[in-house]
Coordinates of N, CA, C and O and ligand atoms in Angstrom, one line a residue:
X1 N 107.6 80.0 54.8 CA 108.2 81.0 53.9 C 109.4 81.7 54.6 O 109.2 82.1 55.8
X2 N 110.4 82.0 53.9 CA 111.5 82.8 54.4 C 111.2 84.3 54.2 O 110.2 84.6 53.6
X3 N 112.1 85.1 54.7 CA 111.9 86.6 54.6 C 111.7 87.1 53.2 O 110.8 87.9 53.0
X4 N 112.5 86.6 52.3 CA 112.4 87.1 50.9 C 111.1 86.7 50.3 O 110.5 87.4 49.5
X5 N 110.6 85.5 50.6 CA 109.3 85.0 50.1 C 108.2 85.9 50.6 O 107.3 86.3 49.9
X6 N 108.3 86.3 51.9 CA 107.3 87.1 52.5 C 107.3 88.5 51.9 O 106.2 89.0 51.6
X7 N 108.5 89.0 51.6 CA 108.5 90.4 50.9 C 107.9 90.3 49.5 O 107.1 91.1 49.1
X8 N 108.2 89.2 48.8 CA 107.7 89.0 47.5 C 106.2 88.9 47.5 O 105.5 89.5 46.7
X9 N 105.7 88.1 48.4 CA 104.2 88.0 48.5 C 103.6 89.3 48.9 O 102.5 89.7 48.4
X10 N 104.2 90.1 49.8 CA 103.7 91.4 50.3 C 103.6 92.3 49.0 O 102.6 93.0 48.9
X11 N 104.6 92.2 48.2 CA 104.5 93.1 47.0 C 103.4 92.7 46.0 O 102.7 93.5 45.4
X12 N 103.2 91.4 45.9 CA 102.1 90.9 45.0 C 100.7 91.4 45.6 O 99.8 91.8 44.9
X13 N 100.6 91.3 47.0 CA 99.4 91.7 47.6 C 99.2 93.2 47.5 O 98.0 93.6 47.3
X14 N 100.3 94.0 47.5 CA 100.1 95.4 47.3 C 99.6 95.7 45.9 O 98.8 96.5 45.7
X15 N 100.2 95.0 44.9 CA 99.8 95.2 43.6 C 98.3 94.9 43.4 O 97.5 95.6 42.8
X16 N 97.9 93.8 44.0 CA 96.5 93.3 43.9 C 95.5 94.3 44.6 O 94.4 94.5 44.1
X17 N 95.9 94.8 45.7 CA 95.0 95.6 46.6 C 95.1 97.1 46.3 O 94.1 97.8 46.6
X18 N 96.2 97.5 45.8 CA 96.4 99.0 45.6 C 96.4 99.5 44.2 O 96.0 100.6 43.9
X19 N 96.9 98.6 43.3 CA 97.2 99.2 41.9 C 96.5 98.4 40.8 O 95.9 99.1 39.9
X20 N 96.5 97.1 40.8 CA 96.0 96.4 39.6 C 95.2 95.2 40.0 O 95.5 94.0 39.6
X21 N 94.1 95.4 40.7 CA 93.2 94.2 41.1 C 92.7 93.5 39.9 O 92.6 92.2 40.0
X22 N 92.5 94.1 38.8 CA 91.9 93.5 37.7 C 92.9 92.4 37.1 O 92.4 91.4 36.6
X23 N 94.2 92.6 37.3 CA 95.1 91.5 36.9 C 94.9 90.2 37.7 O 95.4 89.2 37.2
X24 N 94.3 90.3 38.8 CA 94.0 89.1 39.6 C 92.6 88.7 39.6 O 92.1 87.9 40.4
X25 N 91.8 89.4 38.8 CA 90.4 89.1 38.7 C 89.6 89.6 39.9 O 88.5 89.1 40.2
X26 N 90.2 90.6 40.6 CA 89.5 91.1 41.8 C 88.8 92.5 41.6 O 89.3 93.3 40.8
X27 N 87.7 92.7 42.3 CA 87.0 94.0 42.3 C 86.8 94.4 43.7 O 85.8 94.1 44.3
X28 N 87.8 95.2 44.2 CA 87.6 95.7 45.6 C 86.3 96.6 45.7 O 86.0 97.2 44.7
X29 N 85.7 96.6 46.8 CA 84.5 97.5 47.0 C 85.0 99.0 47.1 O 86.3 99.2 47.0
X30 N 84.1 99.9 47.2 CA 84.6 101.3 47.1 C 85.5 101.7 48.2 O 86.2 102.7 48.1
X31 N 85.6 101.0 49.3 CA 86.5 101.3 50.4 C 87.8 100.4 50.3 O 88.6 100.5 51.2
X32 N 87.9 99.7 49.2 CA 89.1 98.9 48.9 C 89.1 97.5 49.5 O 90.1 96.8 49.5
X33 N 88.0 97.1 50.1 CA 88.0 95.7 50.7 C 87.7 94.6 49.7 O 86.9 94.8 48.8
X34 N 88.3 93.5 50.0 CA 88.1 92.2 49.2 C 87.8 91.1 50.2 O 88.6 91.0 51.2
X35 N 86.8 90.2 50.0 CA 86.7 89.1 50.9 C 87.9 88.3 51.0 O 88.5 88.0 49.9
X36 N 88.4 87.9 52.2 CA 89.6 87.1 52.3 C 89.6 85.8 51.5 O 90.5 85.5 50.8
X37 N 88.4 85.2 51.5 CA 88.3 83.9 50.8 C 88.6 84.1 49.3 O 89.3 83.3 48.7
X38 N 88.0 85.2 48.8 CA 88.1 85.5 47.3 C 89.6 85.8 47.1 O 90.2 85.4 46.0
X39 N 90.2 86.6 48.0 CA 91.6 87.0 47.8 C 92.5 85.9 47.8 O 93.4 85.8 46.9
X40 N 92.3 84.9 48.7 CA 93.2 83.7 48.8 C 93.1 82.9 47.4 O 94.2 82.5 46.9
X41 N 91.9 82.8 46.9 CA 91.7 82.0 45.7 C 92.4 82.8 44.5 O 93.1 82.2 43.7
X42 N 92.2 84.1 44.5 CA 92.7 84.9 43.4 C 94.3 84.9 43.3 O 94.9 84.8 42.3
X43 N 94.9 84.9 44.5 CA 96.3 84.9 44.6 C 96.9 83.5 44.7 O 98.1 83.3 44.6
X44 N 96.1 82.5 44.8 CA 96.5 81.1 44.9 C 97.4 81.0 46.1 O 98.5 80.4 45.9
X45 N 97.0 81.5 47.2 CA 97.8 81.3 48.4 C 97.0 80.8 49.6 O 95.8 80.8 49.5
X46 N 97.6 80.2 50.6 CA 96.9 79.7 51.7 C 96.8 80.7 52.8 O 97.5 81.8 52.8
X47 N 95.9 80.4 53.8 CA 95.6 81.4 54.8 C 96.8 81.7 55.7 O 97.1 82.8 56.2
X48 N 97.6 80.6 55.9 CA 98.8 80.8 56.8 C 99.8 81.8 56.2 O 100.4 82.6 57.0
X49 N 100.0 81.7 54.9 CA 100.9 82.7 54.3 C 100.3 84.1 54.3 O 101.1 85.1 54.5
X50 N 99.0 84.2 54.1 CA 98.4 85.6 54.2 C 98.6 86.1 55.6 O 99.0 87.3 55.8
X51 N 98.3 85.3 56.6 CA 98.5 85.8 58.0 C 99.9 86.1 58.3 O 100.2 87.1 59.0
X52 N 100.9 85.4 57.7 CA 102.3 85.7 58.0 C 102.6 87.1 57.4 O 103.3 87.8 58.1
X53 N 102.1 87.4 56.3 CA 102.4 88.7 55.7 C 101.7 89.8 56.5 O 102.3 90.8 56.8
X54 N 100.5 89.6 56.8 CA 99.7 90.6 57.5 C 100.3 90.9 58.9 O 100.5 92.1 59.2
X55 N 100.7 89.9 59.6 CA 101.2 90.0 60.9 C 102.6 90.5 60.9 O 103.0 91.3 61.7
X56 N 103.4 90.0 60.0 CA 104.8 90.2 60.0 C 105.2 91.5 59.2 O 106.4 91.9 59.3
X57 N 104.3 92.1 58.6 CA 104.6 93.2 57.7 C 105.3 94.4 58.5 O 104.7 94.9 59.5
X58 N 106.4 94.8 58.0 CA 107.1 95.9 58.7 C 106.3 97.2 58.9 O 106.4 97.9 59.8
X59 N 105.4 97.4 57.9 CA 104.6 98.7 58.0 C 103.1 98.5 58.2 O 102.4 99.4 58.1
X60 N 102.8 97.2 58.5 CA 101.3 96.9 58.8 C 100.5 97.5 57.6 O 99.6 98.2 57.8
X61 N 101.0 97.1 56.4 CA 100.3 97.7 55.2 C 98.9 97.2 55.0 O 98.1 97.8 54.3
X62 N 98.6 96.0 55.5 CA 97.3 95.4 55.3 C 96.4 95.3 56.5 O 97.0 95.0 57.6
X63 N 95.1 95.5 56.3 CA 94.2 95.3 57.5 C 93.2 94.2 57.1 O 92.7 94.1 56.0
X64 N 93.0 93.3 58.1 CA 92.0 92.3 58.0 C 91.0 92.5 59.1 O 91.4 92.7 60.3
X65 N 89.7 92.4 58.7 CA 88.7 92.6 59.8 C 87.4 91.9 59.3 O 87.3 91.4 58.2
X66 N 86.5 91.7 60.2 CA 85.2 91.1 59.9 C 84.3 92.2 59.4 O 84.1 93.2 60.0
X67 N 83.7 92.0 58.2 CA 82.8 92.9 57.5 C 81.4 92.8 58.1 O 81.1 92.0 58.9
X68 N 80.5 93.7 57.6 CA 79.2 93.7 58.1 C 78.4 92.4 57.9 O 77.5 92.1 58.6
X69 N 78.8 91.7 56.8 CA 78.2 90.4 56.5 C 78.7 89.3 57.4 O 78.4 88.1 57.2
X70 N 79.7 89.6 58.3 CA 80.3 88.5 59.1 C 81.5 87.9 58.5 O 82.2 87.1 59.2
X71 N 81.7 88.1 57.2 CA 82.9 87.5 56.5 C 84.1 88.3 56.7 O 84.0 89.6 56.7
X72 N 85.3 87.7 56.7 CA 86.5 88.5 56.9 C 86.8 89.1 55.5 O 86.6 88.6 54.5
X73 N 87.4 90.3 55.6 CA 87.8 91.1 54.4 C 89.2 91.7 54.7 O 89.7 91.9 55.8
X74 N 89.9 92.0 53.5 CA 91.3 92.5 53.6 C 91.3 93.8 52.7 O 90.7 93.8 51.7
X75 N 92.1 94.8 53.1 CA 92.5 95.9 52.2 C 93.9 96.4 52.6 O 94.4 96.1 53.7
X76 N 94.4 97.2 51.7 CA 95.6 97.9 52.0 C 95.2 99.2 52.8 O 94.2 99.8 52.5
X77 N 96.0 99.5 53.8 CA 95.6 100.6 54.7 C 95.9 102.0 54.0 O 95.3 103.0 54.4
X78 N 96.8 102.0 53.1 CA 97.1 103.3 52.3 C 97.9 102.9 51.1 O 98.2 101.8 50.9
X79 N 98.1 104.0 50.3 CA 99.1 103.8 49.1 C 98.4 103.4 47.8 O 99.1 103.0 46.9
X80 N 97.1 103.5 47.7 CA 96.4 103.0 46.5 C 96.6 104.0 45.3 O 96.8 105.2 45.5
X81 N 96.6 103.4 44.1 CA 96.5 104.3 42.9 C 95.1 104.0 42.3 O 94.6 104.9 41.6
X82 N 94.4 102.9 42.6 CA 93.0 102.8 42.2 C 92.1 103.7 43.0 O 92.5 104.0 44.2
X83 N 91.0 104.1 42.5 CA 90.1 105.0 43.3 C 89.5 104.2 44.5 O 88.8 103.3 44.3
X84 N 89.8 104.6 45.7 CA 89.1 104.1 46.9 C 88.8 105.2 47.8 O 89.5 106.2 47.8
X85 N 87.8 105.0 48.6 CA 87.5 105.9 49.7 C 87.7 105.2 51.0 O 87.0 104.3 51.4
X86 N 88.9 105.5 51.6 CA 89.2 104.8 52.8 C 88.3 105.1 54.0 O 88.4 104.4 55.0
X87 N 87.5 106.1 53.9 CA 86.6 106.5 54.9 C 87.3 107.1 56.1 O 86.7 107.0 57.2
X88 N 88.5 107.7 55.9 CA 89.2 108.2 57.1 C 88.6 109.6 57.4 O 88.3 110.4 56.5
X89 N 88.5 109.9 58.7 CA 88.1 111.2 59.1 C 89.3 112.1 59.2 O 90.4 111.7 59.6
X90 N 89.2 113.4 58.9 CA 90.3 114.3 59.0 C 90.7 114.3 60.5 O 89.9 114.2 61.4
X91 N 92.0 114.5 60.7 CA 92.6 114.4 62.0 C 93.6 115.5 62.2 O 94.3 115.9 61.3
X92 N 93.8 116.0 63.4 CA 94.7 117.0 63.7 C 96.1 116.5 63.7 O 96.5 115.6 64.5
X93 N 97.0 117.0 62.9 CA 98.4 116.5 62.8 C 99.2 117.0 64.0 O 98.9 118.0 64.6
X94 N 100.4 116.4 64.2 CA 101.3 117.0 65.2 C 101.9 118.2 64.6 O 101.7 118.5 63.4
X95 N 102.7 119.0 65.4 CA 103.2 120.3 64.8 C 104.0 120.1 63.5 O 103.9 120.9 62.6
X96 N 104.9 119.1 63.5 CA 105.6 118.8 62.3 C 105.5 117.4 61.9 O 105.4 116.5 62.7
X97 N 105.6 117.1 60.6 CA 105.7 115.8 60.0 C 106.9 115.8 59.0 O 107.5 116.9 58.8
X98 N 107.3 114.7 58.5 CA 108.5 114.6 57.7 C 108.2 113.9 56.3 O 107.3 113.1 56.2
X99 N 109.0 114.3 55.3 CA 108.9 113.6 54.0 C 110.3 113.3 53.5 O 111.1 114.2 53.4
X100 N 110.6 112.0 53.3 CA 111.9 111.6 52.8 C 111.8 111.3 51.3 O 110.9 110.7 50.9
X101 N 112.8 111.8 50.6 CA 112.8 111.6 49.2 C 114.3 111.6 48.7 O 115.2 111.8 49.4
X102 N 114.4 111.4 47.4 CA 115.7 111.3 46.8 C 116.2 112.7 46.5 O 115.5 113.7 46.2
X103 N 117.6 112.9 46.6 CA 118.2 114.2 46.4 C 117.8 114.9 45.1 O 117.6 116.1 45.0
X104 N 117.6 114.1 44.0 CA 117.3 114.7 42.7 C 116.0 115.3 42.6 O 115.7 116.2 41.8
X105 N 115.0 114.9 43.5 CA 113.7 115.5 43.5 C 113.7 116.8 44.4 O 112.7 117.6 44.3
X106 N 114.7 117.0 45.2 CA 114.6 118.0 46.3 C 114.4 119.4 45.7 O 113.6 120.2 46.3
X107 N 115.2 119.7 44.7 CA 115.1 121.1 44.2 C 113.7 121.4 43.7 O 113.2 122.5 44.0
X108 N 113.2 120.5 42.9 CA 111.8 120.7 42.4 C 110.8 120.9 43.5 O 109.9 121.7 43.5
X109 N 111.0 120.1 44.5 CA 110.1 120.1 45.7 C 110.2 121.4 46.4 O 109.1 122.0 46.8
X110 N 111.4 122.0 46.5 CA 111.6 123.3 47.2 C 110.8 124.4 46.5 O 110.3 125.3 47.0
X111 N 110.7 124.2 45.1 CA 110.1 125.3 44.3 C 108.6 125.0 44.2 O 107.8 126.0 44.4
X112 N 108.2 123.8 44.0 CA 106.7 123.6 43.7 C 106.0 122.9 44.8 O 104.8 122.7 44.7
X113 N 106.7 122.5 45.9 CA 106.0 121.8 47.0 C 105.9 120.3 46.7 O 106.4 119.8 45.7
X114 N 105.2 119.6 47.5 CA 105.0 118.2 47.4 C 103.7 117.9 46.7 O 102.6 118.4 47.1
X115 N 103.8 117.1 45.6 CA 102.6 116.7 44.9 C 102.5 115.2 45.0 O 103.5 114.5 45.0
X116 N 101.2 114.7 45.0 CA 101.1 113.2 45.0 C 101.5 112.7 43.6 O 101.2 113.4 42.6
X117 N 102.2 111.6 43.6 CA 102.5 111.0 42.3 C 101.3 110.3 41.8 O 100.3 110.8 41.5
X118 N 101.5 108.9 41.6 CA 100.3 108.1 41.1 C 99.4 107.8 42.3 O 98.3 107.3 42.0
X119 N 99.7 108.1 43.5 CA 98.9 107.7 44.6 C 97.9 108.8 44.9 O 97.9 109.9 44.3
X120 N 97.0 108.5 45.9 CA 95.9 109.5 46.2 C 96.3 110.7 47.0 O 95.7 111.7 46.9
X121 N 97.4 110.5 47.8 CA 97.8 111.6 48.7 C 99.3 111.7 48.7 O 100.0 110.7 48.3
X122 N 99.8 112.8 49.2 CA 101.2 112.9 49.6 C 101.3 112.2 50.9 O 100.4 112.3 51.8
X123 N 102.4 111.3 51.0 CA 102.5 110.5 52.3 C 103.6 111.2 53.2 O 104.7 111.5 52.7
X124 N 103.2 111.4 54.4 CA 104.2 112.0 55.4 C 104.4 111.1 56.5 O 103.5 110.3 56.9
X125 N 105.6 111.1 57.1 CA 106.0 110.2 58.2 C 106.0 111.0 59.5 O 106.3 112.2 59.6
X126 N 105.7 110.3 60.6 CA 105.7 110.9 61.9 C 107.0 111.2 62.5 O 107.1 112.0 63.4
X127 N 108.1 110.5 62.0 CA 109.4 110.8 62.5 C 110.5 110.7 61.4 O 110.2 110.2 60.3
X128 N 111.6 111.3 61.8 CA 112.7 111.4 60.8 C 113.2 110.0 60.3 O 113.5 109.8 59.1
X129 N 113.3 109.1 61.2 CA 113.8 107.8 60.9 C 113.0 107.1 59.8 O 113.5 106.5 58.8
X130 N 111.6 107.2 60.0 CA 110.7 106.6 59.0 C 110.9 107.3 57.7 O 110.9 106.7 56.6
X131 N 110.9 108.6 57.7 CA 111.0 109.4 56.5 C 112.3 109.0 55.7 O 112.4 108.9 54.5
X132 N 113.4 108.8 56.5 CA 114.7 108.4 55.9 C 114.6 107.1 55.2 O 115.0 106.9 54.1
X133 N 113.8 106.2 55.8 CA 113.6 104.8 55.2 C 112.8 105.0 53.9 O 113.1 104.3 52.9
X134 N 111.8 105.8 53.9 CA 111.0 106.0 52.7 C 111.8 106.6 51.6 O 111.8 106.2 50.4
X135 N 112.6 107.6 52.0 CA 113.5 108.3 51.0 C 114.6 107.4 50.4 O 114.9 107.5 49.2
X136 N 115.0 106.4 51.2 CA 116.1 105.5 50.8 C 115.7 104.7 49.6 O 116.5 104.1 48.9
X137 N 114.3 104.5 49.4 CA 113.9 103.8 48.2 C 114.3 104.5 46.9 O 114.3 103.9 45.9
X138 N 114.6 105.8 47.0 CA 115.0 106.5 45.8 C 116.5 106.6 45.6 O 117.0 107.3 44.7
X139 N 117.3 105.9 46.4 CA 118.7 105.9 46.2 C 119.4 106.3 47.5 O 118.8 106.6 48.5
X140 N 120.8 106.4 47.4 CA 121.6 106.6 48.6 C 121.5 108.0 49.1 O 121.5 108.2 50.4
X141 N 121.3 109.0 48.3 CA 121.3 110.4 48.7 C 119.8 110.8 49.1 O 119.0 111.0 48.2
X142 N 119.6 110.8 50.4 CA 118.2 111.1 50.9 C 118.1 112.5 51.4 O 119.0 113.0 52.1
X143 N 117.0 113.1 51.1 CA 116.7 114.4 51.7 C 115.4 114.3 52.5 O 114.5 113.7 52.1
X144 N 115.5 114.8 53.8 CA 114.3 114.7 54.6 C 113.7 116.1 54.8 O 114.4 117.0 55.4
X145 N 112.5 116.4 54.3 CA 111.9 117.7 54.5 C 111.1 117.7 55.8 O 110.5 116.7 56.1
X146 N 111.1 118.8 56.5 CA 110.2 119.0 57.6 C 108.9 119.7 57.0 O 109.1 120.7 56.3
X147 N 107.8 119.2 57.4 CA 106.5 119.8 56.9 C 105.8 120.5 58.1 O 105.6 119.8 59.1
X148 N 105.5 121.7 58.0 CA 104.9 122.5 59.1 C 103.4 122.2 59.1 O 102.6 123.0 58.6
X149 N 103.1 121.0 59.6 CA 101.7 120.4 59.5 C 100.7 121.2 60.3 O 99.6 121.4 59.8
X150 N 101.0 121.6 61.5 CA 100.0 122.3 62.3 C 99.6 123.6 61.6 O 98.5 124.0 61.6
X151 N 100.7 124.3 61.0 CA 100.4 125.6 60.4 C 99.5 125.3 59.1 O 98.6 126.1 58.9
X152 N 99.8 124.2 58.4 CA 98.9 123.9 57.3 C 97.5 123.7 57.7 O 96.5 124.1 57.1
X153 N 97.3 122.9 58.8 CA 96.0 122.6 59.3 C 95.3 123.8 59.7 O 94.1 124.0 59.4
X154 N 96.0 124.7 60.3 CA 95.4 126.0 60.7 C 94.9 126.8 59.5 O 93.9 127.5 59.5
X155 N 95.6 126.6 58.4 CA 95.3 127.3 57.1 C 94.2 126.5 56.3 O 94.0 126.9 55.2
X156 N 93.7 125.5 56.9 CA 92.6 124.8 56.2 C 92.9 123.5 55.5 O 92.0 122.9 54.9
X157 N 94.2 123.1 55.4 CA 94.5 121.8 54.8 C 94.0 120.6 55.6 O 94.3 120.6 56.8
X158 N 93.4 119.6 55.0 CA 92.9 118.5 55.7 C 94.0 117.4 55.8 O 94.6 117.0 54.7
X159 N 94.2 116.8 57.0 CA 95.1 115.7 57.2 C 94.3 114.5 57.6 O 93.4 114.6 58.3
X160 N 94.8 113.3 57.1 CA 94.2 112.0 57.5 C 95.4 111.1 58.0 O 96.5 111.2 57.5
X161 N 95.0 110.3 58.9 CA 96.0 109.3 59.4 C 95.5 107.9 59.1 O 94.4 107.5 59.5
X162 N 96.3 107.2 58.3 CA 95.9 105.8 57.9 C 96.0 104.9 59.1 O 96.7 105.2 60.1
X163 N 95.4 103.7 59.0 CA 95.4 102.7 60.1 C 96.8 102.3 60.5 O 97.0 101.9 61.6
X164 N 97.8 102.5 59.6 CA 99.1 102.1 59.9 C 100.0 103.3 60.2 O 101.2 103.2 60.1
X165 N 99.4 104.5 60.5 CA 100.2 105.6 61.1 C 100.9 106.5 60.0 O 101.7 107.3 60.4
X166 N 100.5 106.3 58.8 CA 101.0 107.2 57.7 C 100.1 108.4 57.7 O 98.9 108.3 57.7
X167 N 100.7 109.7 57.6 CA 99.8 110.9 57.5 C 99.7 111.2 56.0 O 100.6 111.1 55.2
X168 N 98.4 111.5 55.6 CA 98.1 111.7 54.2 C 97.5 113.1 54.0 O 96.7 113.6 54.9
X169 N 97.9 113.8 53.0 CA 97.4 115.2 52.7 C 97.4 115.3 51.2 O 98.2 114.6 50.5
X170 N 96.5 116.2 50.6 CA 96.4 116.3 49.2 C 97.7 116.8 48.5 O 98.1 116.4 47.5
X171 N 98.3 117.8 49.2 CA 99.5 118.4 48.6 C 100.2 119.3 49.7 O 99.5 119.6 50.7
X172 N 101.5 119.6 49.6 CA 102.1 120.5 50.6 C 102.7 121.6 49.8 O 103.7 121.5 49.1
X173 N 102.1 122.8 49.9 CA 102.7 124.0 49.2 C 104.1 124.2 49.8 O 104.4 124.0 50.9
X174 N 105.0 124.8 48.9 CA 106.4 124.9 49.2 C 106.6 125.7 50.5 O 107.6 125.5 51.3
X175 N 105.7 126.7 50.8 CA 105.9 127.6 51.9 C 105.8 126.9 53.3 O 106.3 127.4 54.3
X176 N 105.3 125.7 53.3 CA 105.2 124.9 54.6 C 106.4 123.9 54.8 O 106.3 123.1 55.7
X177 N 107.4 124.0 53.8 CA 108.5 123.0 53.9 C 109.7 123.6 54.3 O 110.0 124.8 54.0
X178 N 110.5 122.9 55.1 CA 111.9 123.3 55.3 C 112.8 122.1 55.2 O 112.3 121.0 55.4
X179 N 114.0 122.3 54.8 CA 115.0 121.2 54.7 C 115.5 121.1 53.3 O 115.1 121.7 52.4
Ligands
HQG201 C1 108.2 112.9 44.9 C2 105.8 103.4 50.5 C3 109.6 116.1 42.3 C4 108.1 112.4 46.3 C5 106.6 104.4 51.3 C6 108.2 110.9 46.1 C7 105.6 105.4 51.7 C8 108.2 115.1 43.8 C9 107.5 110.6 44.8 C10 104.6 105.4 50.6 C11 107.5 116.3 44.0 C12 106.2 110.0 44.9 C13 104.7 106.6 49.8 C14 107.9 117.4 43.2 C15 106.6 114.8 45.3 N1 109.0 117.3 42.4 N2 109.3 115.0 43.0 N3 107.3 118.6 43.3 N4 106.5 116.1 44.9 N5 107.7 114.2 44.7 O1 106.0 106.4 46.1 O2 106.2 109.3 49.7 O3 106.1 100.4 50.8 O4 104.0 107.9 45.6 O5 109.1 112.9 47.1 O6 107.3 103.7 52.4 O7 107.9 108.0 48.3 O8 104.3 101.3 49.3 O9 105.4 108.4 47.5 O10 109.5 110.5 46.1 O11 105.0 105.2 53.0 O12 103.8 100.6 51.6 O13 107.4 111.9 44.2 O14 105.0 104.3 49.8 O15 105.1 102.6 51.2 O16 106.4 108.6 45.2 O17 106.0 106.8 49.3 P1 105.4 107.7 46.1 P2 106.5 108.2 48.7 P3 104.8 101.1 50.7

């Protein structure tokens, strides 16, 4: 597979594991896991291609591990819109985190704070460069907000860190944002 085939397959895998498993005849367990064997059959792909996407993925979106029954299983590490419990423990965030978005959303965010869209959490990046890449999905004019994460945590907001290093929180009230 070339790079664009890998990206296309990664998007199909995201759709199947995060958003519309039923379209592929899949029923992830409550933590979002699907047996690898079942997943390969449902997407009609071979193991080598799955491994290429999992290993080569720019953001390590997918996790493969051996489940309690000894069989391998796969899930997306974050970004679901289907109900899943990733089983993440709350974790102390660094002093600040970042959120990149499109300029047209910025004014509303300054007023109402950050809300999760269709996903389970607001997604925050550990560094400006990553936030800028996330925001660039919304167009050329990117705004990067600084989130005063340690202050939020002190005030009782729970933060989670996904297996691929994305910070997750229910919402960010406007008072903790600058930028
Ligand atoms: C915006 C991708 C107006 C928010 C990325 C964002 C990330 C508001 C959009 C991951 C708002 C939600 C998540 C408000 C939030 N007014 N707009 N009050 N509050 N928004 O896609 O953070 O490739 O659910 O700024 O790289 O963009 O899928 O979140 O633009 O890591 O692995 O509402 O998705 O990863 O959009 O991206 P999303 P996101 P993957």
